[in-house]
Short mmCIF file of C-alpha atoms and ligand atoms in Angstrom, two decimals:
data_model
loop_
_atom_site.label_atom_id
_atom_site.label_comp_id
_atom_site.label_asym_id
_atom_site.label_seq_id
_atom_site.Cartn_x
_atom_site.Cartn_y
_atom_site.Cartn_z
CA UNK D 15 7.25 46.56 18.68
CA UNK D 16 7.53 44.62 15.44
CA UNK D 17 4.14 43.46 14.21
CA UNK D 18 3.26 40.23 12.41
CA UNK D 19 2.04 42.37 9.51
CA UNK D 20 5.38 44.19 9.18
CA UNK D 21 7.22 40.91 9.34
CA UNK D 22 4.96 39.41 6.68
CA UNK D 23 5.69 42.31 4.31
CA UNK D 24 9.43 41.87 4.84
CA UNK D 25 9.11 38.11 4.38
CA UNK D 26 7.18 38.48 1.12
CA UNK D 27 9.82 40.83 -0.25
CA UNK D 28 12.84 38.80 0.85
CA UNK D 29 12.02 35.08 1.08
CA UNK D 30 11.22 32.65 -1.73
CA UNK D 31 7.51 31.86 -1.81
CA UNK D 32 8.18 28.13 -2.31
CA UNK D 33 9.31 27.94 1.33
CA UNK D 34 5.68 28.39 2.33
CA UNK D 35 4.30 29.29 5.77
CA UNK D 36 1.19 27.83 7.36
CA UNK D 37 0.77 30.94 9.52
CA UNK D 38 1.64 34.59 9.18
CA UNK D 39 2.51 34.90 12.86
CA UNK D 40 6.20 35.29 13.63
CA UNK D 41 7.58 33.21 16.47
CA UNK D 42 9.69 35.02 19.04
CA UNK D 43 10.10 32.59 21.91
CA UNK D 44 8.88 29.21 23.07
CA UNK D 45 8.74 26.94 26.08
CA UNK D 46 7.78 23.25 26.13
CA UNK D 47 4.49 23.15 24.16
CA UNK D 48 3.80 26.90 23.91
CA UNK D 49 5.07 29.54 21.47
CA UNK D 50 4.73 33.35 21.60
CA UNK D 51 4.75 35.56 18.52
CA UNK D 52 6.38 38.98 18.07
CA UNK D 53 3.17 40.67 19.31
CA UNK D 54 3.11 38.59 22.49
CA UNK D 55 0.25 36.30 21.40
CA UNK D 56 0.48 32.78 22.78
CA UNK D 57 0.00 29.55 20.79
CA UNK D 58 -0.36 25.98 21.97
CA UNK D 59 1.91 23.91 19.79
CA UNK D 60 0.27 20.84 18.27
CA UNK D 61 2.78 20.95 15.37
CA UNK D 62 6.00 20.53 17.36
CA UNK D 63 7.99 21.97 14.46
CA UNK D 64 6.60 19.07 12.36
CA UNK D 65 7.52 16.30 14.74
CA UNK D 66 10.85 17.72 15.89
CA UNK D 67 9.87 18.56 19.46
CA UNK D 68 8.80 15.32 21.12
CA UNK D 69 10.65 16.56 24.24
CA UNK D 70 9.24 20.10 23.86
CA UNK D 71 10.77 23.46 23.01
CA UNK D 72 14.01 24.21 24.85
CA UNK D 73 13.94 21.24 27.21
CA UNK D 74 16.24 22.39 30.06
CA UNK D 75 18.41 19.28 29.73
CA UNK D 76 18.84 19.77 25.98
CA UNK D 77 19.61 23.48 26.45
CA UNK D 78 22.20 22.71 29.13
CA UNK D 79 23.87 20.07 26.94
CA UNK D 80 24.06 22.45 23.96
CA UNK D 81 25.29 25.36 26.10
CA UNK D 82 27.97 23.21 27.63
CA UNK D 83 29.09 21.96 24.22
CA UNK D 84 29.00 25.47 22.77
CA UNK D 85 31.73 26.52 25.17
CA UNK D 86 33.88 23.48 24.31
CA UNK D 87 33.79 23.05 20.56
CA UNK D 88 31.43 24.31 17.85
CA UNK D 89 32.92 22.83 14.70
CA UNK D 90 35.93 21.06 13.32
CA UNK D 91 34.08 18.96 10.70
CA UNK D 92 34.03 15.33 11.84
CA UNK D 93 35.94 14.36 8.71
CA UNK D 94 38.80 16.73 9.55
CA UNK D 95 39.19 16.18 13.27
CA UNK D 96 36.71 13.83 14.94
CA UNK D 97 35.24 14.38 18.42
CA UNK D 98 33.67 12.32 21.17
CA UNK D 99 29.99 13.42 21.00
CA UNK D 100 29.67 12.04 17.43
CA UNK D 101 31.08 8.67 18.49
CA UNK D 102 29.04 8.60 21.71
CA UNK D 103 25.83 9.27 19.77
CA UNK D 104 26.68 6.59 17.20
CA UNK D 105 27.19 4.12 20.06
CA UNK D 106 23.88 5.15 21.62
CA UNK D 107 21.91 4.89 18.35
CA UNK D 108 23.48 1.52 17.59
CA UNK D 109 22.30 0.29 20.98
CA UNK D 110 18.71 1.67 20.98
CA UNK D 111 17.74 0.65 17.43
CA UNK D 112 16.04 -2.73 16.90
CA UNK D 113 18.17 -5.85 16.42
CA UNK D 114 21.18 -7.14 18.35
CA UNK D 115 23.44 -7.44 15.29
CA UNK D 116 26.53 -5.23 14.91
CA UNK D 117 25.50 -1.76 13.75
CA UNK D 118 27.16 1.43 12.57
CA UNK D 119 25.91 4.99 12.24
CA UNK D 120 26.41 7.90 9.86
CA UNK D 121 25.33 11.37 11.02
CA UNK D 122 23.97 14.00 8.65
CA UNK D 123 21.82 17.12 8.86
CA UNK D 124 18.34 16.58 7.42
CA UNK D 125 15.89 13.76 6.94
CA UNK D 126 16.27 13.99 3.18
CA UNK D 127 20.03 13.55 3.51
CA UNK D 128 19.58 10.46 5.67
CA UNK D 129 17.31 9.03 2.95
CA UNK D 130 19.80 9.90 0.19
CA UNK D 131 22.54 8.13 2.11
CA UNK D 132 20.36 5.10 2.83
CA UNK D 133 19.98 4.63 -0.94
CA UNK D 134 23.71 5.19 -1.49
CA UNK D 135 24.58 2.59 1.14
CA UNK D 136 22.01 0.12 -0.25
CA UNK D 137 23.36 0.51 -3.78
CA UNK D 138 26.98 0.24 -2.68
CA UNK D 139 26.27 -2.82 -0.53
CA UNK D 140 24.16 -4.72 -3.08
CA UNK D 141 25.63 -3.56 -6.37
CA UNK D 142 22.00 -3.08 -7.48
CA UNK D 143 20.26 0.09 -8.59
CA UNK D 144 16.47 -0.05 -8.21
CA UNK D 145 14.51 1.19 -5.19
CA UNK D 146 10.87 0.58 -4.38
CA UNK D 147 8.90 3.13 -2.36
CA UNK D 148 5.18 3.58 -1.63
CA UNK D 149 2.33 5.77 -2.77
CA UNK D 150 1.69 8.56 -0.28
CA UNK D 151 5.26 8.33 1.07
CA UNK D 152 7.28 11.43 1.88
CA UNK D 153 11.05 11.09 1.89
CA UNK D 154 12.30 14.66 1.41
CA UNK D 155 12.88 17.39 -1.12
CA UNK D 156 16.26 16.42 -2.60
CA UNK D 157 16.29 14.76 -6.03
CA UNK D 158 16.21 11.18 -4.70
CA UNK D 159 13.89 12.25 -1.89
CA UNK D 160 11.44 13.65 -4.45
CA UNK D 161 11.79 10.58 -6.65
CA UNK D 162 10.90 8.32 -3.71
CA UNK D 163 8.08 10.56 -2.50
CA UNK D 164 4.70 9.21 -3.55
CA UNK D 165 2.78 12.45 -4.00
CA UNK D 166 3.04 14.74 -7.01
CA UNK D 167 1.64 18.12 -5.90
CA UNK D 168 3.25 20.16 -4.51
CA UNK D 169 6.48 18.20 -4.07
CA UNK D 170 7.37 17.08 -7.59
CA UNK D 171 5.68 19.59 -9.89
CA UNK D 172 8.16 21.17 -12.28
CA UNK D 173 11.28 19.55 -10.78
CA UNK D 174 11.84 16.49 -12.97
CA UNK D 175 13.47 14.50 -14.37
CA UNK D 176 14.12 12.52 -11.20
CA UNK D 177 16.71 9.79 -10.62
CA UNK D 178 15.78 6.67 -12.55
CA UNK D 179 15.05 3.19 -11.15
CA UNK D 180 12.48 4.26 -8.57
CA UNK D 181 9.20 2.33 -8.45
CA UNK D 182 6.08 2.80 -6.33
CA UNK D 183 3.65 0.31 -4.83
CA UNK D 184 0.40 1.16 -3.02
CA UNK D 185 0.74 1.64 0.75
CA UNK D 186 -1.80 -0.45 2.68
CA UNK D 187 -4.71 1.75 3.68
CA UNK D 188 -7.91 0.01 4.78
CA UNK D 189 -9.76 3.33 5.05
CA UNK D 190 -9.46 3.81 1.30
CA UNK D 191 -9.94 0.18 0.26
CA UNK D 192 -6.30 -0.89 -0.06
CA UNK D 193 -5.81 -3.97 2.10
CA UNK D 194 -2.39 -5.28 3.07
CA UNK D 195 -3.17 -8.15 0.67
CA UNK D 196 -3.82 -5.71 -2.21
CA UNK D 197 -0.63 -3.87 -1.46
CA UNK D 198 1.46 -7.05 -1.36
CA UNK D 199 -0.13 -8.31 -4.57
CA UNK D 200 0.78 -5.02 -6.27
CA UNK D 201 4.34 -5.30 -4.99
CA UNK D 202 4.66 -8.83 -6.35
CA UNK D 203 3.13 -7.59 -9.60
CA UNK D 204 5.74 -4.82 -9.81
CA UNK D 205 8.49 -7.44 -9.54
CA UNK D 206 6.87 -9.33 -12.43
CA UNK D 207 5.97 -6.49 -14.77
CA UNK D 208 8.41 -3.65 -14.11
CA UNK D 209 11.61 -4.57 -12.35
CA UNK D 210 13.62 -7.75 -11.95
CA UNK D 211 13.92 -8.42 -8.18
CA UNK D 212 17.63 -9.18 -8.60
CA UNK D 213 18.08 -5.53 -9.64
CA UNK D 214 16.30 -4.12 -6.57
CA UNK D 215 18.69 -2.69 -3.97
CA UNK D 216 16.09 -1.67 -1.39
CA UNK D 217 12.49 -1.24 -0.39
CA UNK D 218 11.98 1.95 1.64
CA UNK D 219 8.92 2.36 3.82
CA UNK D 220 7.58 4.53 6.64
CA UNK D 221 6.13 2.22 9.34
CA UNK D 222 3.61 5.02 9.91
CA UNK D 223 3.30 7.45 7.01
CA UNK D 224 3.87 11.03 8.18
CA UNK D 225 3.07 13.59 5.49
CA UNK D 226 1.03 10.86 3.76
CA UNK D 227 -1.61 10.93 6.49
CA UNK D 228 -0.54 9.02 9.66
CA UNK D 229 -1.53 5.62 8.25
CA UNK D 230 0.16 2.71 9.99
CA UNK D 231 1.14 -0.34 7.96
CA UNK D 232 -0.11 -3.54 9.65
CA UNK D 233 2.56 -5.65 11.39
CA UNK D 234 1.83 -8.60 9.06
CA UNK D 235 2.49 -6.35 6.09
CA UNK D 236 5.86 -5.23 7.43
CA UNK D 237 6.71 -8.86 8.16
CA UNK D 238 5.77 -9.81 4.59
CA UNK D 239 8.03 -7.04 3.25
CA UNK D 240 10.84 -8.40 5.39
CA UNK D 241 10.28 -11.91 3.95
CA UNK D 242 10.14 -10.57 0.40
CA UNK D 243 13.41 -8.69 0.97
CA UNK D 244 15.09 -11.79 2.41
CA UNK D 245 13.86 -13.95 -0.46
CA UNK D 246 15.40 -11.65 -3.09
CA UNK D 247 18.41 -10.20 -1.28
CA UNK D 248 16.75 -6.77 -1.14
CA UNK D 249 17.53 -4.43 1.78
CA UNK D 250 14.70 -3.11 3.94
CA UNK D 251 15.01 0.57 4.83
CA UNK D 252 12.56 2.05 7.32
CA UNK D 253 12.17 5.81 7.30
CA UNK D 254 11.56 6.85 10.91
CA UNK D 255 12.23 10.54 10.36
CA UNK D 256 8.75 11.45 11.61
CA UNK D 257 7.73 8.32 13.54
CA UNK D 258 10.88 7.87 15.63
CA UNK D 259 11.88 8.90 19.14
CA UNK D 260 8.79 7.99 21.18
CA UNK D 261 6.21 9.52 18.85
CA UNK D 262 4.34 6.21 18.48
CA UNK D 263 4.86 4.93 22.03
CA UNK D 264 8.06 3.06 21.09
CA UNK D 265 11.49 4.53 20.45
CA UNK D 266 10.97 3.52 16.80
CA UNK D 267 7.62 2.70 15.18
CA UNK D 268 9.03 -0.44 13.53
CA UNK D 269 9.21 -1.94 17.05
CA UNK D 270 5.42 -2.40 16.92
CA UNK D 271 5.94 -5.03 14.22
CA UNK D 272 8.80 -7.22 15.47
CA UNK D 273 10.59 -6.60 12.16
CA UNK D 274 14.33 -5.90 12.16
CA UNK D 275 15.18 -3.60 9.23
CA UNK D 276 18.58 -3.43 7.56
CA UNK D 277 18.80 0.38 7.60
CA UNK D 278 16.90 3.06 9.55
CA UNK D 279 16.72 6.76 8.73
CA UNK D 280 15.95 9.23 11.52
CA UNK D 281 15.98 13.00 12.10
CA UNK D 282 13.46 15.49 13.56
CA UNK D 283 12.96 14.57 17.27
CA UNK D 284 16.39 12.92 17.37
CA UNK D 285 18.00 16.15 18.55
CA UNK D 286 15.22 18.06 20.33
CA UNK D 287 15.30 21.01 17.92
CA UNK D 288 18.89 20.99 16.67
CA UNK D 289 19.69 20.10 13.05
CA UNK D 290 20.62 16.44 12.90
CA UNK D 291 19.79 13.24 11.07
CA UNK D 292 21.19 9.75 11.17
CA UNK D 293 21.40 6.57 9.17
CA UNK D 294 21.82 3.49 11.33
CA UNK D 295 22.26 0.01 9.90
CA UNK D 296 23.96 -3.33 9.81
CA UNK D 297 27.70 -2.76 10.21
CA UNK D 298 28.72 -4.61 7.05
CA UNK D 299 26.22 -2.60 4.96
CA UNK D 300 27.19 0.72 6.50
CA UNK D 301 30.83 -0.01 5.71
CA UNK D 302 30.12 -0.71 2.02
CA UNK D 303 30.74 2.85 0.73
CA UNK D 304 34.44 3.63 0.60
CA UNK D 305 36.24 6.28 2.69
CA UNK D 306 35.26 9.83 1.69
CA UNK D 307 32.22 8.73 -0.34
CA UNK D 308 29.65 9.67 2.29
CA UNK D 309 29.51 12.43 4.89
CA UNK D 310 28.94 16.15 5.11
CA UNK D 311 30.68 19.29 6.36
CA UNK D 312 28.17 19.87 9.14
CA UNK D 313 26.79 16.34 9.64
CA UNK D 314 26.80 15.37 13.31
CA UNK D 315 27.89 18.76 14.61
CA UNK D 316 29.12 18.67 18.21
CA UNK D 317 26.14 20.69 19.49
CA UNK D 318 23.59 18.61 17.61
CA UNK D 319 25.16 15.42 18.99
CA UNK D 320 25.10 16.81 22.53
CA UNK D 321 21.46 17.77 22.05
CA UNK D 322 20.61 14.29 20.73
CA UNK D 323 22.31 12.50 23.63
CA UNK D 324 20.36 14.72 26.05
CA UNK D 325 17.10 14.21 24.13
CA UNK D 326 17.40 10.42 24.26
CA UNK D 327 18.16 10.65 27.99
CA UNK D 328 15.03 12.77 28.50
CA UNK D 329 12.90 10.23 26.59
CA UNK D 330 14.25 7.45 28.81
CA UNK D 331 14.20 9.33 32.12
CA UNK D 332 10.81 10.97 31.74
CA UNK D 333 9.06 7.80 30.57
CA UNK D 334 8.00 9.38 27.29
CA UNK D 335 7.18 6.05 25.62
CA UNK D 336 4.34 5.47 28.09
CA UNK D 337 3.46 9.16 28.00
CA UNK D 338 3.13 9.00 24.20
CA UNK D 339 0.55 6.23 24.57
CA UNK D 340 -1.39 8.28 27.15
CA UNK D 341 -1.28 11.41 24.96
CA UNK D 342 -2.62 9.38 22.04
CA UNK D 343 -5.47 8.00 24.15
CA UNK D 344 -6.40 11.42 25.49
CA UNK D 345 -6.55 13.00 22.03
CA UNK D 346 -8.34 10.04 20.46
CA UNK D 347 -11.03 10.08 23.14
CA UNK D 348 -11.61 13.80 22.57
CA UNK D 349 -11.81 13.32 18.78
CA UNK D 350 -14.40 10.58 19.34
CA UNK D 351 -16.36 12.80 21.74
CA UNK D 352 -16.34 15.66 19.20
CA UNK D 353 -17.66 13.32 16.53
CA UNK D 354 -20.39 12.00 18.83
CA UNK D 355 -21.35 15.54 19.84
CA UNK D 356 -22.40 16.78 16.46
CA UNK D 357 -19.14 17.15 14.57
CA UNK D 358 -20.06 14.40 12.13
CA UNK D 359 -17.50 15.72 9.63
CA UNK D 360 -14.83 13.95 11.72
CA UNK D 361 -13.95 10.39 10.72
CA UNK D 362 -11.14 7.85 10.42
CA UNK D 363 -9.78 8.64 13.88
CA UNK D 364 -6.48 6.80 14.38
CA UNK D 365 -3.44 6.79 16.62
CA UNK D 366 -0.11 5.03 16.87
CA UNK D 367 0.78 6.16 20.40
CA UNK D 368 1.00 9.95 20.30
CA UNK D 369 0.94 10.04 16.48
CA UNK D 370 -2.75 10.92 16.23
CA UNK D 371 -4.93 11.97 13.31
CA UNK D 372 -8.49 12.26 12.13
CA UNK D 373 -9.95 13.12 8.74
CA UNK D 374 -12.62 15.64 7.76
CA UNK D 375 -15.41 14.75 5.34
CA UNK D 376 -18.14 16.72 3.58
CA UNK D 377 -21.84 15.87 3.81
CA UNK D 378 -21.44 13.46 0.87
CA UNK D 379 -18.73 11.59 2.78
CA UNK D 380 -15.96 12.85 0.50
CA UNK D 381 -12.55 13.96 1.89
CA UNK D 382 -12.89 17.68 2.65
CA UNK D 383 -9.49 19.32 2.15
CA UNK D 384 -11.04 22.79 2.14
CA UNK D 385 -12.51 22.27 5.61
CA UNK D 386 -9.11 21.03 6.85
CA UNK D 387 -7.50 24.17 5.42
CA UNK D 388 -10.12 26.38 7.08
CA UNK D 389 -9.76 24.56 10.40
CA UNK D 390 -5.98 25.01 10.40
CA UNK D 391 -6.38 28.72 9.59
CA UNK D 392 -9.07 29.26 12.25
CA UNK D 393 -7.21 27.26 14.92
CA UNK D 394 -3.90 29.05 14.39
CA UNK D 395 -5.66 32.43 14.49
CA UNK D 396 -7.24 31.29 17.78
CA UNK D 397 -3.97 30.26 19.40
CA UNK D 398 -3.41 26.64 18.35
CA UNK D 399 -0.68 25.58 15.90
CA UNK D 400 -2.26 22.72 13.99
CA UNK D 401 -1.20 20.77 10.88
CA UNK D 402 -3.01 18.98 8.11
CA UNK D 403 -1.56 16.33 5.82
CA UNK D 404 -2.47 13.34 3.70
CA UNK D 405 -2.95 12.37 0.09
CA UNK D 406 -6.39 14.01 0.13
CA UNK D 407 -5.29 16.96 2.28
CA UNK D 408 -8.16 16.32 4.71
CA UNK D 409 -6.19 14.78 7.59
CA UNK D 410 -5.66 16.75 10.78
CA UNK D 411 -2.56 15.47 12.58
CA UNK D 412 -1.26 16.10 16.07
CA UNK D 413 2.47 16.18 16.89
CA UNK D 414 2.21 17.89 20.28
CA UNK D 415 5.32 17.62 22.49
CA UNK D 416 4.98 14.52 24.67
CA UNK D 417 6.09 16.66 27.61
CA UNK D 418 2.91 18.79 27.37
CA UNK D 419 0.53 18.53 30.33
CA UNK D 420 -2.92 16.99 29.96
CA UNK D 421 -4.38 20.41 30.81
CA UNK D 422 -2.52 22.12 27.95
CA UNK D 423 -3.46 19.38 25.49
CA UNK D 424 -7.13 19.68 26.58
CA UNK D 425 -6.93 23.45 26.10
CA UNK D 426 -5.58 22.92 22.58
CA UNK D 427 -8.34 20.42 21.83
CA UNK D 428 -10.93 22.93 23.10
CA UNK D 429 -9.59 25.48 20.57
CA UNK D 430 -9.73 22.87 17.81
CA UNK D 431 -13.30 21.94 18.73
CA UNK D 432 -14.48 25.57 18.89
CA UNK D 433 -12.74 26.34 15.60
CA UNK D 434 -14.38 23.39 13.87
CA UNK D 435 -17.82 24.28 15.27
CA UNK D 436 -17.44 27.86 14.02
CA UNK D 437 -16.82 26.84 10.38
N1 PMP K 686 11.20 11.36 5.66
C1 PMP K 686 10.08 11.53 6.36
C2 PMP K 686 9.28 10.35 6.79
C3 PMP K 686 9.65 12.83 6.71
O1 PMP K 686 8.52 13.01 7.41
C4 PMP K 686 10.44 13.93 6.32
C5 PMP K 686 10.05 15.37 6.66
N2 PMP K 686 8.75 15.64 6.84
C6 PMP K 686 11.61 13.69 5.58
C7 PMP K 686 11.96 12.39 5.27
C8 PMP K 686 12.50 14.82 5.12
O2 PMP K 686 13.10 15.40 6.22
P1 PMP K 686 13.80 16.86 6.08
O3 PMP K 686 12.68 17.84 5.88
O4 PMP K 686 14.52 17.04 7.38
O5 PMP K 686 14.70 16.78 4.93
#
């Protein structure tokens, strides 16, 4: 039998260290919300491949759709010889995204690529260059993705210079004293002191920040951004790569606000584990770039499209929007109970549906990133895949598959509680 230790030695010798690993356990197989490593140890999966597995590992419907497609057609490149699953998925995404205007879709591979293309489309459609993003945002590891990302370490260190014409405003965060008012005032200030609004192509925002710490922008704030965009002819891009596909109790998190964005980026849980991202937007904007100027060899591969169509069906058929809400309530109530039962290091408990987080603090009330790191290490060693995130590194986030049973989620929470008590 291969051991985790042997695998780790091989990994260290062969794989770049920048592609870091949270655990040194090597996954062999998985089912729904459980993973087994090469030594047969079982893990409850609260990471969901970082938000990719809202319908769980290897959902039978997704597997069947991919298998079926695999025997029909694996690859032609959509740009060489198009195929039905790409078109069918574009139709589906156009219909399930907010707004009843005409929409069009471009399929790609990764979240970062969807973001890159959102900026390309916005620039082509407006003839403007500048883009405004937010502090704490994460938009990917490509050059524009890094430029838009609002956190220096580890994402941007040593990789500059980045594309020009990117500006950042503070993301509203009441927990750390940034009200929606403060954030809007800063945004208006930016348009006075740094960039002429008539040069701004787009404002890009995560309705709920993912890597930034699971902070949700208030609905009034998103509405104010929409008004600001309309006033100045700026396009509003929402990045739903992490928050989309039932994670927050809606198909897309922006639906909590009533705002209709111009462009939406999505990836991760779109395709239930297959590699796929999409940019969906107003038809006239999406048609701005000329033929051949956007696209990708693998973007919207037949199997990924089949997986995505099946994934969306599963979300609809299995009532995962309501389930997401219930999962969020279950986890939130347990976090609160832990806090009340002596784990006073827990604070700032928050949830947007099943996008749940809490923060860890030291005895002085300061964000405790070291404790979060220790908790993640202890939990994973005890059979629970758990993730931290956030500007201060002290946020514990849960992205458990929404198809997990209450019993399994409770078992995972028990491991988290025991791990935290043992620190
Ligand atoms: N945008 C958001 C909001 C994300 O959470 C991520 C990934 N964590 C990305 C973009 C980049 O996605 P990918 O890693 O697939 O490039």
